[in-house]
Short mmCIF file of C-alpha atoms in Angstrom, two decimals:
data_model
loop_
_atom_site.label_atom_id
_atom_site.label_comp_id
_atom_site.label_asym_id
_atom_site.label_seq_id
_atom_site.Cartn_x
_atom_site.Cartn_y
_atom_site.Cartn_z
CA MET A 1 22.69 0.83 1.39
CA LEU A 2 21.94 -1.69 -1.25
CA ILE A 3 18.75 -3.52 1.05
CA ARG A 4 17.24 -0.22 1.27
CA ARG A 5 17.99 1.19 -2.65
CA LYS A 6 16.32 -2.44 -3.37
CA HIS A 7 12.87 -1.89 -1.05
CA THR A 8 12.81 1.79 -2.49
CA TYR A 9 12.68 0.83 -6.38
CA LEU A 10 10.34 -1.97 -5.84
CA ARG A 11 8.04 0.38 -3.76
CA MET A 12 7.72 2.80 -6.49
CA ALA A 13 7.42 0.24 -8.80
CA THR A 14 4.64 -1.59 -7.17
CA ALA A 15 3.00 2.13 -6.27
CA ALA A 16 2.79 2.66 -10.01
CA LEU A 17 1.54 -0.63 -11.21
CA SER A 18 -1.22 -0.22 -8.43
CA LEU A 19 -2.44 2.84 -9.26
CA ALA A 20 -3.01 2.30 -12.57
CA ALA A 21 -4.89 -1.32 -12.60
CA CYS A 22 -6.80 0.63 -9.69
CA PHE A 23 -8.54 2.92 -11.92
CA THR A 24 -8.40 1.03 -15.35
CA ALA A 25 -10.05 -2.13 -14.33
CA THR A 26 -13.15 -0.85 -12.66
CA SER A 27 -16.29 -1.12 -14.35
CA LEU A 28 -15.34 -2.37 -17.71
CA SER A 29 -18.71 -4.34 -18.32
CA THR A 30 -20.65 -1.17 -17.72
CA ALA A 31 -21.78 0.59 -20.64
CA TYR A 32 -23.09 4.34 -20.72
CA ALA A 33 -24.24 6.08 -23.85
CA LEU A 34 -22.15 9.52 -24.32
CA ASP A 35 -24.54 12.35 -24.00
CA GLU A 36 -25.08 14.14 -27.08
CA HIS A 37 -23.36 17.36 -26.28
CA ASN A 38 -19.56 17.84 -26.46
CA VAL A 39 -18.42 17.18 -23.16
CA PHE A 40 -15.19 16.81 -21.64
CA THR A 41 -13.15 18.09 -24.55
CA ASP A 42 -9.98 18.38 -23.01
CA VAL A 43 -9.91 14.60 -21.91
CA PRO A 44 -8.48 12.45 -24.47
CA ARG A 45 -10.88 9.58 -25.59
CA THR A 46 -8.15 7.23 -24.89
CA HIS A 47 -8.07 8.18 -21.01
CA TRP A 48 -8.94 5.62 -18.50
CA ALA A 49 -11.50 7.35 -17.54
CA TRP A 50 -13.49 7.02 -20.88
CA ILE A 51 -12.45 3.81 -21.61
CA ASN A 52 -13.98 2.25 -18.65
CA GLY A 53 -17.13 4.28 -18.81
CA THR A 54 -16.35 6.88 -15.91
CA LEU A 55 -16.57 9.78 -18.17
CA PRO A 56 -19.78 8.95 -20.23
CA TRP A 57 -21.36 8.05 -16.93
CA ALA A 58 -20.80 11.29 -15.69
CA ALA A 59 -21.85 13.12 -18.83
CA GLN A 60 -25.26 11.04 -18.51
CA ALA A 61 -25.99 11.58 -14.69
CA HIS A 62 -24.64 15.53 -14.92
CA ILE A 63 -23.15 15.28 -11.54
CA LEU A 64 -21.16 18.67 -12.60
CA GLU A 65 -22.50 21.89 -12.80
CA THR A 66 -24.25 21.93 -16.61
CA GLN A 67 -22.14 25.28 -17.91
CA LYS A 68 -18.57 23.28 -16.62
CA GLU A 69 -19.10 20.17 -18.41
CA THR A 70 -17.76 21.02 -21.55
CA VAL A 71 -14.07 21.30 -20.19
CA LEU A 72 -13.04 18.57 -17.04
CA GLN A 73 -9.81 19.96 -15.72
CA PRO A 74 -9.04 16.24 -14.70
CA ALA A 75 -5.76 16.42 -13.14
CA GLN A 76 -7.02 19.92 -11.17
CA ILE A 77 -7.11 18.76 -7.42
CA ILE A 78 -10.85 18.94 -6.22
CA THR A 79 -12.40 21.04 -3.21
CA GLU A 80 -14.39 20.38 -1.03
CA GLN A 81 -17.22 22.29 -2.36
CA GLU A 82 -16.73 20.79 -5.71
CA PHE A 83 -17.06 17.24 -4.36
CA LEU A 84 -20.17 18.08 -1.89
CA GLY A 85 -21.95 19.55 -5.29
CA MET A 86 -21.41 16.51 -6.96
CA MET A 87 -22.68 14.29 -4.07
CA MET A 88 -25.78 16.45 -4.21
CA ARG A 89 -26.59 16.03 -7.77
CA LEU A 90 -25.66 12.13 -7.64
CA TYR A 91 -28.26 11.29 -4.40
CA PRO A 92 -31.94 11.24 -5.60
CA ASN A 93 -33.35 13.08 -2.79
CA THR A 94 -30.61 15.76 -2.39
CA LYS A 95 -30.56 15.99 -6.33
CA ASN A 96 -34.35 16.93 -5.82
CA GLU A 97 -33.39 19.28 -2.86
CA ILE A 98 -30.52 21.23 -4.46
CA GLY A 99 -31.98 24.10 -5.67
CA SER A 100 -30.05 26.34 -8.24
CA GLY A 101 -26.80 24.39 -6.61
CA THR A 102 -25.01 27.21 -5.00
CA THR A 103 -22.72 27.61 -2.56
CA GLU A 104 -25.01 28.20 0.33
CA ASP A 105 -27.29 25.50 -1.11
CA ILE A 106 -24.60 22.54 -0.96
CA TYR A 107 -23.81 23.80 2.33
CA ARG A 108 -27.55 23.94 3.86
CA LEU A 109 -27.67 19.89 2.47
CA ALA A 110 -24.52 19.14 4.00
CA ARG A 111 -25.45 20.50 7.47
CA GLN A 112 -29.43 19.18 7.00
CA TYR A 113 -27.53 15.38 6.76
CA ASN A 114 -24.69 16.46 9.40
CA LEU A 115 -21.87 15.65 7.12
CA PRO A 116 -18.46 16.01 7.94
CA ALA A 117 -17.78 19.36 6.25
CA ALA A 118 -16.72 22.98 6.45
CA THR A 119 -20.67 23.77 7.25
CA ASP A 120 -19.45 26.65 9.72
CA LYS A 121 -16.10 27.59 8.24
CA PRO A 122 -16.41 28.75 4.99
CA GLU A 123 -12.80 29.61 4.64
CA GLN A 124 -12.05 25.81 4.17
CA ARG A 125 -14.76 24.90 1.74
CA THR A 126 -12.03 25.74 -1.30
CA ALA A 127 -9.26 23.56 0.42
CA GLU A 128 -8.22 20.55 -1.56
CA LEU A 129 -9.65 17.25 -0.85
CA THR A 130 -8.06 14.51 0.55
CA ARG A 131 -8.77 10.61 0.16
CA LEU A 132 -9.46 10.93 3.73
CA GLN A 133 -12.11 12.84 3.70
CA VAL A 134 -13.87 11.35 0.60
CA ALA A 135 -14.11 8.33 2.85
CA HIS A 136 -15.69 10.14 6.08
CA LEU A 137 -18.17 11.88 3.27
CA LEU A 138 -19.35 8.84 1.71
CA ALA A 139 -19.53 6.91 5.05
CA ALA A 140 -21.45 9.87 6.08
CA ALA A 141 -23.82 9.88 3.41
CA GLY A 142 -24.73 6.27 4.08
CA GLY A 143 -25.40 6.81 7.61
CA LYS A 144 -22.43 5.93 9.50
CA HIS A 145 -20.06 7.92 11.73
CA TYR A 146 -16.71 6.13 11.81
CA ASP A 147 -13.10 7.25 12.77
CA ASP A 148 -10.61 7.26 10.44
CA ALA A 149 -9.70 3.69 10.11
CA GLY A 150 -13.45 2.59 10.26
CA ALA A 151 -14.47 5.10 7.16
CA ILE A 152 -11.66 3.56 5.03
CA ALA A 153 -12.82 0.34 6.03
CA TYR A 154 -16.13 1.61 4.54
CA MET A 155 -14.58 2.30 1.44
CA TYR A 156 -13.41 -1.33 0.97
CA GLU A 157 -16.27 -3.27 2.39
CA HIS A 158 -18.60 -1.45 -0.59
CA GLY A 159 -15.76 -2.01 -3.18
CA ILE A 160 -15.81 1.58 -3.74
CA THR A 161 -11.63 1.36 -3.91
CA LYS A 162 -8.69 -1.13 -3.46
CA GLY A 163 -6.85 1.58 -1.99
CA ALA A 164 -3.79 3.87 -3.22
CA ASP A 165 -1.39 0.70 -3.35
CA GLY A 166 -3.85 -1.60 -5.06
CA GLU A 167 -4.71 -3.51 -1.95
CA SER A 168 -7.35 -3.11 0.68
CA THR A 169 -5.60 -1.85 3.63
CA ILE A 170 -5.80 0.80 5.94
CA ALA A 171 -2.32 2.08 5.82
CA GLY A 172 -2.48 1.55 2.19
CA TYR A 173 -5.84 3.49 1.54
CA GLY A 174 -3.28 6.88 1.17
CA GLY A 175 -5.85 9.20 3.39
CA ASP A 176 -3.47 12.03 3.05
CA LYS A 177 -3.33 12.14 -0.95
CA LYS A 178 -5.03 14.70 -2.58
CA VAL A 179 -8.01 13.71 -5.00
CA SER A 180 -8.22 14.97 -8.57
CA ARG A 181 -11.42 16.01 -10.14
CA VAL A 182 -11.66 12.71 -12.47
CA GLU A 183 -10.45 10.48 -8.88
CA ALA A 184 -13.35 12.23 -7.68
CA ILE A 185 -15.82 11.09 -10.63
CA GLN A 186 -14.76 7.90 -10.33
CA PHE A 187 -15.37 7.40 -6.55
CA LEU A 188 -18.48 8.76 -7.18
CA LYS A 189 -19.43 6.58 -10.03
CA MET A 190 -18.39 3.20 -7.99
CA ALA A 191 -20.82 4.35 -4.96
CA HIS A 192 -23.38 4.59 -7.40
CA ASP A 193 -22.41 0.97 -9.21
CA LYS A 194 -21.97 -0.52 -6.03
CA GLY A 195 -25.82 0.73 -4.85
CA ILE A 196 -24.73 2.63 -1.91
CA ALA A 197 -25.59 6.05 -3.56
CA SER A 198 -29.58 5.39 -3.73
CA ILE A 199 -30.66 7.71 -1.15
CA MET A 200 -28.50 10.14 1.48
CA HIS A 201 -28.57 9.45 5.16
CA THR A 202 -28.15 11.94 8.28
CA MET A 203 -24.95 10.95 10.05
CA PRO A 204 -25.72 10.22 13.40
CA ALA A 205 -23.83 12.58 15.98
CA ILE A 206 -22.10 9.63 17.85
CA ALA A 207 -18.99 7.94 16.69
CA VAL A 208 -19.09 4.21 16.43
CA SER A 209 -16.34 1.85 15.46
CA ASN A 210 -16.85 -0.07 12.19
CA PRO A 211 -16.86 -3.62 12.80
CA SER A 212 -15.33 -4.66 9.39
CA THR A 213 -12.01 -2.54 10.35
CA SER A 214 -10.12 -5.64 11.57
CA ARG A 215 -10.48 -7.15 8.15
CA PHE A 216 -8.18 -4.34 6.65
CA ILE A 217 -5.49 -3.75 8.72
CA SER A 218 -3.09 -5.85 7.18
CA SER A 219 -3.23 -8.15 3.71
CA SER A 220 -6.39 -10.70 4.01
CA GLN A 221 -5.28 -14.36 4.19
CA GLU A 222 -6.52 -14.67 0.74
CA VAL A 223 -4.40 -12.40 -0.52
CA VAL A 224 -1.29 -13.94 1.19
CA THR A 225 -2.10 -17.58 -0.06
CA ALA A 226 -2.21 -16.30 -3.50
CA ASN A 227 0.99 -14.45 -3.06
CA LEU A 228 2.75 -17.25 -1.15
CA GLN A 229 2.09 -18.82 -4.62
CA LYS A 230 3.17 -16.33 -6.95
CA ALA A 231 6.56 -16.69 -5.10
CA GLN A 232 7.02 -20.17 -5.20
CA THR A 233 6.30 -19.90 -8.80
CA ALA A 234 8.64 -16.73 -9.23
CA ALA A 235 11.39 -18.88 -7.86
CA TYR A 236 11.00 -22.24 -9.85
CA THR A 237 10.92 -19.71 -12.77
CA ARG A 238 13.88 -18.10 -11.93
CA TYR A 239 16.20 -21.36 -10.86
CA THR A 240 15.28 -24.38 -13.45
CA GLN A 241 18.49 -26.18 -12.63
CA ILE A 242 16.77 -27.41 -9.60
CA GLN A 243 13.58 -29.40 -10.71
CA ASP A 244 11.88 -30.17 -7.54
CA ARG A 245 8.95 -27.90 -6.79
CA SER A 246 8.13 -28.88 -3.32
CA THR A 247 11.91 -27.30 -2.28
CA PHE A 248 10.71 -23.86 -3.33
CA ALA A 249 7.17 -24.41 -1.74
CA TYR A 250 8.85 -25.72 1.71
CA TRP A 251 11.49 -22.59 1.43
CA THR A 252 8.45 -19.79 0.47
CA ARG A 253 6.37 -20.78 3.67
CA GLN A 254 9.67 -21.47 5.99
CA LEU A 255 10.68 -17.90 5.02
CA TYR A 256 7.24 -16.54 5.42
CA GLU A 257 6.94 -17.86 8.89
CA THR A 258 10.08 -16.60 9.50
CA ALA A 259 9.05 -13.10 8.89
CA ARG A 260 6.13 -13.50 10.63
CA LYS A 261 8.03 -14.49 13.89
CA MET A 262 10.65 -11.52 14.01
CA GLY A 263 9.63 -9.57 16.96
CA ILE A 264 11.06 -6.49 18.95
CA SER A 265 11.46 -6.25 22.19
CA ALA A 266 10.25 -3.91 24.95
CA ASP A 267 14.08 -2.75 25.10
CA GLY A 268 14.08 -2.21 21.03
CA THR A 269 16.30 -5.65 20.21
CA LEU A 270 15.44 -7.17 17.29
CA ARG A 271 14.82 -10.93 17.49
CA LEU A 272 15.60 -12.96 14.12
CA PRO A 273 14.12 -16.67 14.14
CA LEU A 274 16.44 -18.66 11.92
CA PRO A 275 14.71 -21.42 9.76
CA ALA A 276 16.06 -24.97 10.46
CA ILE A 277 18.83 -25.94 8.20
CA SER A 278 20.88 -28.96 7.82
CA GLY A 279 23.26 -30.64 5.38
CA ASN A 280 24.16 -28.68 2.38
CA LYS A 281 21.99 -25.80 3.38
CA THR A 282 23.32 -22.29 3.87
CA LEU A 283 21.51 -19.74 5.44
CA ILE A 284 23.11 -15.82 4.60
CA TYR A 285 21.65 -13.03 6.39
CA HIS A 286 21.93 -8.94 6.14
CA VAL A 287 20.57 -6.93 8.84
CA ALA A 288 20.86 -3.18 8.50
CA ALA A 289 20.43 -0.69 10.85
CA ASP A 290 23.01 2.16 12.15
CA ARG A 291 25.38 -0.64 10.75
CA TRP A 292 25.23 -3.53 8.68
CA TYR A 293 25.33 -7.13 10.10
CA TYR A 294 26.25 -10.30 7.67
CA GLY A 295 26.69 -13.80 8.18
CA GLU A 296 26.61 -17.26 7.14
CA ILE A 297 25.51 -20.03 8.76
CA LYS A 298 26.24 -23.74 7.13
CA GLY A 299 23.72 -26.64 7.77
CA GLU A 300 26.76 -28.70 8.55
CA GLU A 301 27.80 -26.57 11.70
CA PRO A 302 27.39 -27.76 15.28
CA ASN A 303 24.71 -26.27 17.77
CA ILE A 304 23.03 -23.65 15.07
CA PRO A 305 21.49 -20.82 17.19
CA LYS A 306 17.67 -20.60 16.91
CA HIS A 307 17.72 -17.04 16.67
CA LEU A 308 19.40 -13.99 16.06
CA ASP A 309 19.34 -10.86 18.46
CA PHE A 310 20.54 -7.26 16.89
CA PRO A 311 20.92 -4.01 19.19
CA LYS A 312 18.00 -1.59 19.49
CA HIS A 313 17.56 0.54 16.34
CA GLU A 314 14.46 2.52 14.86
CA ASP A 315 14.61 1.14 11.87
CA TRP A 316 15.69 -1.90 10.71
CA SER A 317 16.07 -4.28 7.03
CA VAL A 318 16.48 -7.94 6.96
CA LEU A 319 17.42 -9.91 3.92
CA LEU A 320 17.88 -13.68 4.37
CA ILE A 321 18.91 -15.97 1.44
CA VAL A 322 18.77 -19.86 1.50
CA LYS A 323 21.01 -21.94 -0.64
CA GLU A 324 20.94 -25.41 -1.15
CA GLY A 325 24.60 -26.07 -2.54
CA ASP A 326 25.58 -23.22 -4.77
CA ARG A 327 21.99 -22.81 -5.99
CA ILE A 328 19.54 -20.16 -4.36
CA VAL A 329 16.01 -21.36 -3.38
CA GLY A 330 14.63 -18.66 -1.67
CA ASP A 331 15.06 -15.38 -0.02
CA MET A 332 12.77 -13.40 2.20
CA TYR A 333 13.03 -9.26 2.89
CA TYR A 334 11.36 -6.76 5.74
CA ASP A 335 11.99 -3.82 6.76
CA THR A 336 10.22 -1.70 9.69
CA ALA A 337 9.51 1.28 7.03
CA SER A 338 7.67 -0.64 4.56
CA GLU A 339 5.97 -3.05 6.87
CA SER A 340 5.92 -5.43 4.01
CA ILE A 341 7.47 -9.16 3.70
CA GLU A 342 8.80 -10.32 0.28
CA ILE A 343 9.58 -13.36 -0.46
CA ASN A 344 11.58 -13.92 -3.84
CA ASN A 345 10.97 -10.37 -4.83
CA VAL A 346 7.02 -10.87 -4.70
CA ILE A 347 5.48 -8.68 -1.95
CA ILE A 348 3.64 -11.41 0.51
CA GLN A 349 1.81 -9.34 3.09
CA LYS A 350 1.81 -5.60 3.91
CA HIS A 351 1.57 -3.42 7.07
CA VAL A 352 2.79 -6.00 9.03
CA LYS A 353 4.23 -4.23 12.34
CA LYS A 354 7.28 -5.56 13.83
#
């Protein structure tokens, strides 16, 4: 369906741009002197990790084993054992206790500090590391024992990452994604730069809730406000025939509130509230589920309904278009798969469940 193809394209494009921004925009102002040795020769000097100071820092800090620093293999997925070794060389107190840095030395310290690692399951130590495991390990090293959402919130509240989708939400963190060696170094550099790697703490035995979790369930109000402004500007730029900016400001807000008010009842029915229209306004709706629902409602029609109901289905896509005369003044898109509200092709708010 056209409405679903639109969503898929936007999601792929947004993810690609956000991931690039996430890793190229960090710590640009921090300068690190290159190690005098010829390090990480397999990584081009044009790579984002050289440009933003990540690899110069890693060379200077020696968080990798010395004999492996000439070649990084940046795209290779890192294992838990390798990441723990980097952590132990980063935190000053464990750096002094790591000894010769053998596997047993690494897991002896992991056990000592009660880190959530495969201390008693040697067969899992070489498994590929995920972003969620990174969150749990860094939170634990900070003396926190959180659930999955709490560990992710820990990463956001301390500025270690902005999430895999470029926006700081729990669902957008991408916890199941695997972590490459260069990404692992980036995580540790950010922990260092943000001042939370000065000492490794022992993780408490009892888990508690992270009070910051609720801040990252969905897009923050600051993000929503900024995105609404972008959506308003996008419409004004696109439809320059209409000179009144207030028209776009009004419909940007109205369509956002409409998306927020959409709901699914206990029996699975989708209720779509309709913004008030009159005069020469026309409201066009496309609702896709197991079938396609389409219609137009004109402002001069009598008894305009306040909402429309659609039969139960597991996955919904909704597109609303508002026209003034023959000119579009705003559009809204939402689907239950992406859980994102778009206005005028600008993503306003992510992970909004219906």
